[in-house]
Coordinates of C-alpha atoms in Angstrom, one line a residue:
M1 CA 19.4 -4.8 28.5
R2 CA 18.5 -5.3 24.7
E3 CA 15.3 -6.1 22.7
Q4 CA 13.8 -6.8 19.5
L5 CA 10.4 -6.3 17.9
H6 CA 9.7 -7.4 14.5
A7 CA 6.5 -6.5 12.2
Q8 CA 5.9 -7.8 8.7
A9 CA 2.8 -6.3 6.5
P10 CA 1.7 -7.6 2.6
A11 CA 1.4 -5.4 -0.3
K12 CA -2.0 -4.8 -1.7
L13 CA -3.8 -4.4 -5.2
I14 CA -7.2 -3.3 -6.2
L15 CA -9.3 -5.8 -8.2
S16 CA -11.5 -3.6 -9.2
G17 CA -12.8 -0.1 -8.4
E18 CA -9.7 2.0 -9.4
H19 CA -11.1 5.6 -10.0
A20 CA -14.8 4.5 -9.6
V21 CA -14.8 4.5 -6.0
L22 CA -14.4 8.3 -6.1
Y23 CA -17.9 8.5 -7.8
G24 CA -19.3 6.0 -5.0
C25 CA -18.8 2.4 -6.6
P26 CA -17.2 -0.1 -4.5
A27 CA -14.2 -1.5 -4.8
L28 CA -12.6 -5.0 -4.4
A29 CA -8.9 -5.2 -3.0
T30 CA -6.5 -8.2 -2.1
S31 CA -3.1 -8.4 0.0
I32 CA -0.5 -10.2 -1.9
D33 CA 2.6 -11.6 -0.7
L34 CA 5.4 -8.9 -1.0
P35 CA 5.9 -8.0 2.8
T36 CA 7.4 -4.9 4.1
Q37 CA 9.3 -5.9 7.2
V38 CA 10.4 -3.5 10.1
T39 CA 12.7 -4.7 13.1
L40 CA 13.2 -2.2 16.0
T41 CA 16.1 -2.9 18.5
L42 CA 16.4 -1.3 22.0
D43 CA 19.6 -1.2 23.6
S44 CA 20.0 0.5 27.1
T45 CA 24.1 -0.3 27.0
Q46 CA 24.6 1.7 24.0
P47 CA 24.5 6.0 23.5
A48 CA 21.1 7.3 23.5
G49 CA 19.4 7.8 19.9
L50 CA 17.9 6.6 16.8
T51 CA 19.6 5.1 13.6
L52 CA 17.8 4.2 10.6
D53 CA 18.5 1.9 7.9
L54 CA 16.2 1.9 4.9
I55 CA 17.6 -1.1 3.0
D56 CA 16.0 -0.7 -0.4
F57 CA 17.0 3.0 -0.5
T58 CA 20.7 1.9 0.9
R59 CA 20.3 5.0 3.4
H60 CA 21.5 4.8 6.7
Y61 CA 20.6 7.9 9.5
S62 CA 21.9 8.7 12.7
F63 CA 19.6 11.0 14.9
S64 CA 19.4 12.5 18.5
W65 CA 16.4 12.1 20.1
H66 CA 16.1 15.9 20.5
D67 CA 16.4 15.8 16.4
V68 CA 13.9 13.3 16.3
L69 CA 11.3 15.7 17.8
A70 CA 12.3 18.8 16.2
R71 CA 11.8 17.4 12.7
G72 CA 8.6 15.6 14.1
A73 CA 7.4 19.6 15.1
I74 CA 8.2 20.5 11.7
L75 CA 6.3 18.1 10.0
Q76 CA 3.0 18.6 12.2
Q77 CA 4.0 22.6 11.0
R78 CA 3.7 21.5 7.4
Y79 CA 0.6 19.5 7.7
R80 CA -1.3 22.2 9.1
A81 CA 0.0 24.7 6.5
F82 CA -1.2 21.9 3.8
Q83 CA -4.7 22.2 5.2
Q84 CA -4.7 25.8 5.1
G85 CA -3.7 25.6 1.2
Q86 CA -0.5 27.2 1.9
L87 CA 1.6 24.1 0.7
T88 CA 1.0 21.2 -2.0
I89 CA 1.2 17.2 -0.7
D90 CA 4.6 16.7 -2.1
Q91 CA 6.0 19.5 0.5
L92 CA 5.0 17.6 3.4
L93 CA 7.3 14.4 3.5
T94 CA 10.4 15.6 2.0
R95 CA 13.2 13.4 3.2
P96 CA 13.2 9.1 2.9
S97 CA 13.2 9.2 6.9
D98 CA 10.6 11.6 7.2
L99 CA 7.9 8.9 7.4
V100 CA 9.7 7.4 9.9
I101 CA 10.1 10.6 12.0
L102 CA 6.4 11.3 11.6
V103 CA 5.5 8.0 13.3
L104 CA 8.1 8.5 16.2
S105 CA 7.1 11.8 17.1
H106 CA 3.7 11.4 16.6
G107 CA 2.7 11.5 20.2
A108 CA 5.3 11.6 23.3
I109 CA 8.0 9.5 23.4
S110 CA 8.5 7.9 26.9
P111 CA 11.7 8.8 28.6
L112 CA 12.5 5.5 29.0
I113 CA 12.9 5.0 25.1
Q114 CA 15.1 8.4 25.3
Q115 CA 17.3 6.8 27.4
Q116 CA 18.1 4.4 24.7
A117 CA 19.7 3.1 21.6
C118 CA 16.7 2.5 18.8
S119 CA 17.9 0.9 16.1
I120 CA 15.2 0.6 13.2
Q121 CA 15.6 -1.4 9.8
I122 CA 13.0 -1.3 7.0
R123 CA 13.2 -3.4 3.8
S124 CA 10.3 -4.3 1.4
Q125 CA 9.7 -6.8 -1.5
A126 CA 6.9 -4.2 -2.7
W127 CA 7.6 -2.2 -5.8
L128 CA 7.9 1.1 -5.0
G129 CA 5.7 3.8 -6.9
R130 CA 3.0 1.5 -8.2
G131 CA 0.4 1.4 -6.3
L132 CA 1.1 -1.5 -4.1
G133 CA 0.4 0.2 -0.9
S134 CA 4.1 0.5 0.2
S135 CA 3.5 3.4 2.3
A136 CA 0.7 2.1 4.3
A137 CA 2.6 -1.2 4.9
C138 CA 5.5 0.4 6.3
L139 CA 3.2 2.6 8.2
L140 CA 1.3 -0.1 9.9
A141 CA 4.3 -2.4 10.9
L142 CA 6.2 1.0 12.2
L143 CA 3.4 1.4 14.4
A144 CA 3.2 -2.1 15.3
V145 CA 6.8 -2.4 16.5
W146 CA 6.8 1.2 17.9
R147 CA 3.4 1.4 19.9
N148 CA 4.6 -2.3 21.3
A149 CA 8.2 -0.5 22.3
Q150 CA 6.4 2.3 23.8
R151 CA 3.6 0.8 25.7
P152 CA 5.3 -2.9 26.9
N153 CA 3.0 -3.8 29.4
V154 CA -0.3 -3.2 27.7
S155 CA 0.5 -4.5 24.1
D156 CA -2.5 -6.8 24.7
D157 CA -4.5 -3.9 23.7
L158 CA -2.8 -2.5 20.7
T159 CA -5.8 -4.0 18.4
L160 CA -5.6 -4.2 14.3
A161 CA -8.4 -1.7 14.5
V162 CA -6.2 1.2 16.5
L163 CA -3.4 0.8 14.2
I164 CA -5.7 1.2 10.9
E165 CA -7.2 4.2 12.8
Q166 CA -3.5 5.6 13.3
A167 CA -2.0 4.8 9.5
Q168 CA -5.1 6.1 8.2
H169 CA -4.1 9.6 9.9
L170 CA -0.6 9.3 9.3
E171 CA -1.2 8.7 5.5
N172 CA -2.7 12.1 5.0
W173 CA 1.0 13.2 5.1
Q174 CA 1.5 11.2 2.2
H175 CA -2.0 11.1 0.5
G176 CA -3.6 14.4 1.1
R177 CA -6.8 12.6 2.5
S178 CA -6.3 8.6 2.7
S179 CA -9.7 6.9 2.1
G180 CA -8.8 3.8 4.4
L181 CA -8.7 1.3 1.8
D182 CA -4.7 0.5 1.9
P183 CA -4.4 0.5 5.5
S184 CA -7.7 -1.7 6.5
I185 CA -7.0 -4.6 3.7
I186 CA -3.3 -4.6 4.4
A187 CA -3.7 -4.9 8.4
L188 CA -6.7 -7.5 8.1
G189 CA -5.2 -9.4 4.9
G190 CA -7.2 -11.5 2.6
A191 CA -9.8 -9.6 0.4
G192 CA -12.7 -7.5 1.1
R193 CA -15.0 -5.3 -0.3
F194 CA -14.5 -1.1 0.2
E195 CA -16.9 1.4 0.1
R196 CA -15.9 5.0 1.5
A197 CA -19.3 5.0 3.5
T198 CA -18.7 2.1 5.2
G199 CA -15.3 1.1 4.8
L200 CA -14.0 -2.6 4.6
T201 CA -16.1 -5.8 4.6
A202 CA -14.0 -8.8 4.2
L203 CA -14.7 -11.4 2.1
P204 CA -14.0 -15.0 2.2
S205 CA -10.5 -16.4 1.9
W206 CA -9.7 -17.7 -1.7
P207 CA -5.6 -18.2 -2.1
L208 CA -5.0 -17.6 -5.8
S209 CA -1.8 -17.8 -7.7
A210 CA -1.2 -14.9 -10.0
W211 CA 1.6 -13.2 -11.8
L212 CA 2.1 -9.3 -11.2
I213 CA 3.8 -7.4 -14.2
D214 CA 5.7 -4.2 -14.2
T215 CA 5.2 -2.2 -17.2
G216 CA 7.3 0.7 -16.2
A217 CA 6.5 3.5 -14.0
P218 CA 3.8 5.8 -14.9
H219 CA 4.5 8.9 -16.4
S220 CA 1.3 11.1 -14.8
S221 CA 0.8 10.8 -11.4
T222 CA -2.4 9.5 -9.7
G223 CA -3.4 13.1 -8.9
E224 CA -3.0 14.3 -12.9
C225 CA -4.9 11.0 -13.8
V226 CA -8.0 11.3 -11.5
S227 CA -7.9 15.1 -12.5
D228 CA -8.6 14.1 -16.1
V229 CA -11.1 11.5 -15.6
A230 CA -13.1 14.0 -13.7
R231 CA -12.6 16.4 -16.6
R232 CA -14.3 14.0 -19.0
Y233 CA -16.5 12.5 -17.0
D234 CA -18.9 13.8 -14.2
T235 CA -20.4 11.6 -11.4
Q236 CA -23.7 10.8 -13.6
A237 CA -21.8 9.3 -16.6
A238 CA -23.3 5.8 -17.7
I239 CA -19.5 4.3 -17.4
W240 CA -19.7 4.5 -13.6
P241 CA -22.7 2.4 -13.1
E242 CA -20.7 -0.4 -15.5
F243 CA -18.0 -0.1 -13.3
K244 CA -20.1 -1.3 -10.4
Q245 CA -21.6 -4.0 -12.0
V246 CA -18.1 -5.4 -12.9
T247 CA -17.2 -5.1 -9.4
E248 CA -20.5 -6.8 -8.3
L249 CA -20.1 -9.7 -10.7
M250 CA -16.5 -10.2 -9.7
Q251 CA -17.3 -10.5 -6.1
Q252 CA -20.1 -13.1 -7.0
A253 CA -17.0 -15.0 -9.0
W254 CA -14.9 -14.5 -5.8
L255 CA -17.4 -15.8 -3.6
A256 CA -18.0 -19.1 -5.9
Q257 CA -14.4 -19.4 -6.4
D258 CA -15.3 -19.6 -10.4
L259 CA -11.6 -18.7 -11.8
N260 CA -13.0 -18.6 -15.2
A261 CA -16.1 -15.9 -14.1
L262 CA -13.0 -13.7 -12.3
K263 CA -10.9 -13.8 -15.2
L264 CA -13.8 -12.3 -17.8
Q265 CA -14.4 -9.8 -15.1
L266 CA -10.8 -8.8 -15.1
N267 CA -10.8 -8.1 -18.6
H268 CA -14.0 -6.3 -18.6
N269 CA -12.9 -4.2 -15.8
H270 CA -9.6 -3.3 -18.2
Q271 CA -11.5 -2.5 -21.2
L272 CA -13.5 0.3 -18.8
L273 CA -10.0 1.9 -17.3
R274 CA -9.4 2.0 -21.2
Q275 CA -12.7 4.2 -21.9
L276 CA -11.3 6.4 -19.1
G277 CA -8.1 7.0 -20.9
V278 CA -5.8 6.1 -18.3
V279 CA -4.5 2.9 -20.1
P280 CA -1.6 4.2 -22.8
S281 CA -2.0 3.2 -26.0
A282 CA 1.4 1.3 -26.4
L283 CA 0.1 -1.4 -23.7
D284 CA -3.0 -2.3 -26.0
A285 CA -1.6 -5.1 -28.2
P286 CA 0.7 -6.7 -25.4
I287 CA -2.4 -6.8 -23.1
A288 CA -4.6 -8.3 -25.6
Q289 CA -2.0 -11.1 -26.1
L290 CA -2.0 -11.5 -22.3
Q291 CA -6.2 -11.7 -22.5
Q292 CA -5.9 -14.4 -24.7
L293 CA -4.2 -16.7 -22.2
G294 CA -6.3 -15.8 -19.1
G295 CA -7.6 -12.5 -17.3
V296 CA -5.5 -9.1 -16.9
K297 CA -5.7 -5.8 -16.0
L298 CA -3.9 -2.7 -15.4
C299 CA -3.9 -1.9 -11.4
G300 CA -3.9 1.4 -9.9
A301 CA -4.6 4.9 -11.5
G302 CA -2.5 4.3 -14.6
S303 CA -1.3 7.1 -16.9
I304 CA -2.5 9.4 -19.1
A305 CA 0.9 9.9 -20.8
G306 CA 4.2 7.9 -22.1
D307 CA 4.0 4.3 -22.9
A308 CA 4.2 2.8 -19.6
G309 CA 1.0 2.4 -17.2
G310 CA 2.3 0.8 -13.6
V311 CA 1.7 -3.1 -12.6
L312 CA -0.7 -5.6 -14.5
L313 CA -2.4 -8.4 -12.5
Y314 CA -2.8 -11.3 -14.8
L315 CA -4.5 -14.8 -14.1
G316 CA -4.0 -17.6 -16.4
D317 CA -2.7 -21.2 -16.6
T318 CA 0.4 -20.6 -19.0
P319 CA 2.9 -18.4 -17.5
P320 CA 3.0 -14.5 -19.1
D321 CA 7.1 -14.9 -19.5
A322 CA 7.5 -14.9 -23.2
I323 CA 5.0 -11.7 -23.7
C324 CA 6.8 -9.7 -20.7
Q325 CA 10.2 -10.7 -22.1
T326 CA 9.3 -9.4 -25.4
Q327 CA 8.2 -5.8 -24.2
G328 CA 11.1 -6.0 -21.7
W329 CA 8.6 -6.1 -18.5
R330 CA 9.5 -7.9 -15.1
A331 CA 6.7 -10.5 -13.9
Q332 CA 6.7 -11.9 -10.6
P333 CA 4.3 -14.7 -9.3
I334 CA 2.3 -14.0 -6.5
Q335 CA -0.1 -15.2 -3.8
L336 CA -3.1 -13.2 -3.5
G337 CA -5.4 -13.0 -0.3
S338 CA -1.8 -13.4 1.9
A339 CA -1.4 -12.8 5.6
G340 CA -2.2 -9.4 7.2
L341 CA -0.1 -7.5 9.8
T342 CA 1.8 -9.3 12.0
W343 CA 4.3 -8.5 15.2
T344 CA 6.5 -10.2 17.6
K345 CA 8.4 -9.3 20.3
L346 CA 11.9 -11.2 21.0
A347 CA 13.9 -11.3 24.0
A348 CA 17.7 -10.5 24.0
N349 CA 18.5 -14.0 22.8
G350 CA 16.0 -13.9 20.1
A351 CA 13.4 -16.2 21.3
I352 CA 9.7 -15.2 21.0
K353 CA 8.0 -13.7 24.0

């Protein structure tokens, strides 16, 4: 017997609140239509074991179920060592396949599954290493298909809330301590306001066309940027109320569907990020050109070194192609507020059950 399950999860952008959310300020986030797709196939007629295809990395792996459980035990041991200060976060998941192994081995694997061949394919349109939530999207899509495969008769109990909670827990292996923002906005889709104390509050849908611009991989890690900001700004610094005010005004613009006001607050938010020192100076001139055409801001932690800062969000009537071509940047039209996590179970003939 052969059955197939498929799940898809969007990417995400933070509209306002990078860094500031760590100082008690709210953040606004939205899903974007750069999906991560996971397909899981179970086949009882083939030799038991796991095959894994990471399409974007052109990596293919084959494991016995014993290998999966053994590697999973190692990952659990590493996390305990990390919690005790014996390992750093980058020493936990050291192979491209580890995130998948973590999901599959986190909890018992049913005897029925271990008697079958399991094939998993993962592909993503999200730009990797740019703060678009690709690890959370992968975790959610994997959890959806794997939990359905493990519990075929009680899949109705598999709610988004359960998947968000599980994804947030497993994200700790990737980020140390997950705030829950990425799994929440990616699973639910649309836009939302996030606060560390209360989690995500959904905002009304406002599908917007925008552009995502890649200035290049940041030369600094998120941790390095966070540490540098903390060194120069304490919790009582005057800049944090300014961030909070921008977020409040941006939320008002979103609720009113006032595009001009939203552009204005994107530009204001970007200026505050410049004050924090996480926008490389090489980006100032081209971003100023883009701001003459619409609203633009750096999204993500930014960088405190080098000339690249990650991705920009641009909202404007004029495409940014000319400026991006001059800079050697790639730009891609995107849709804000895209649908959240979805999953389906396919029968042997490919029909949706």
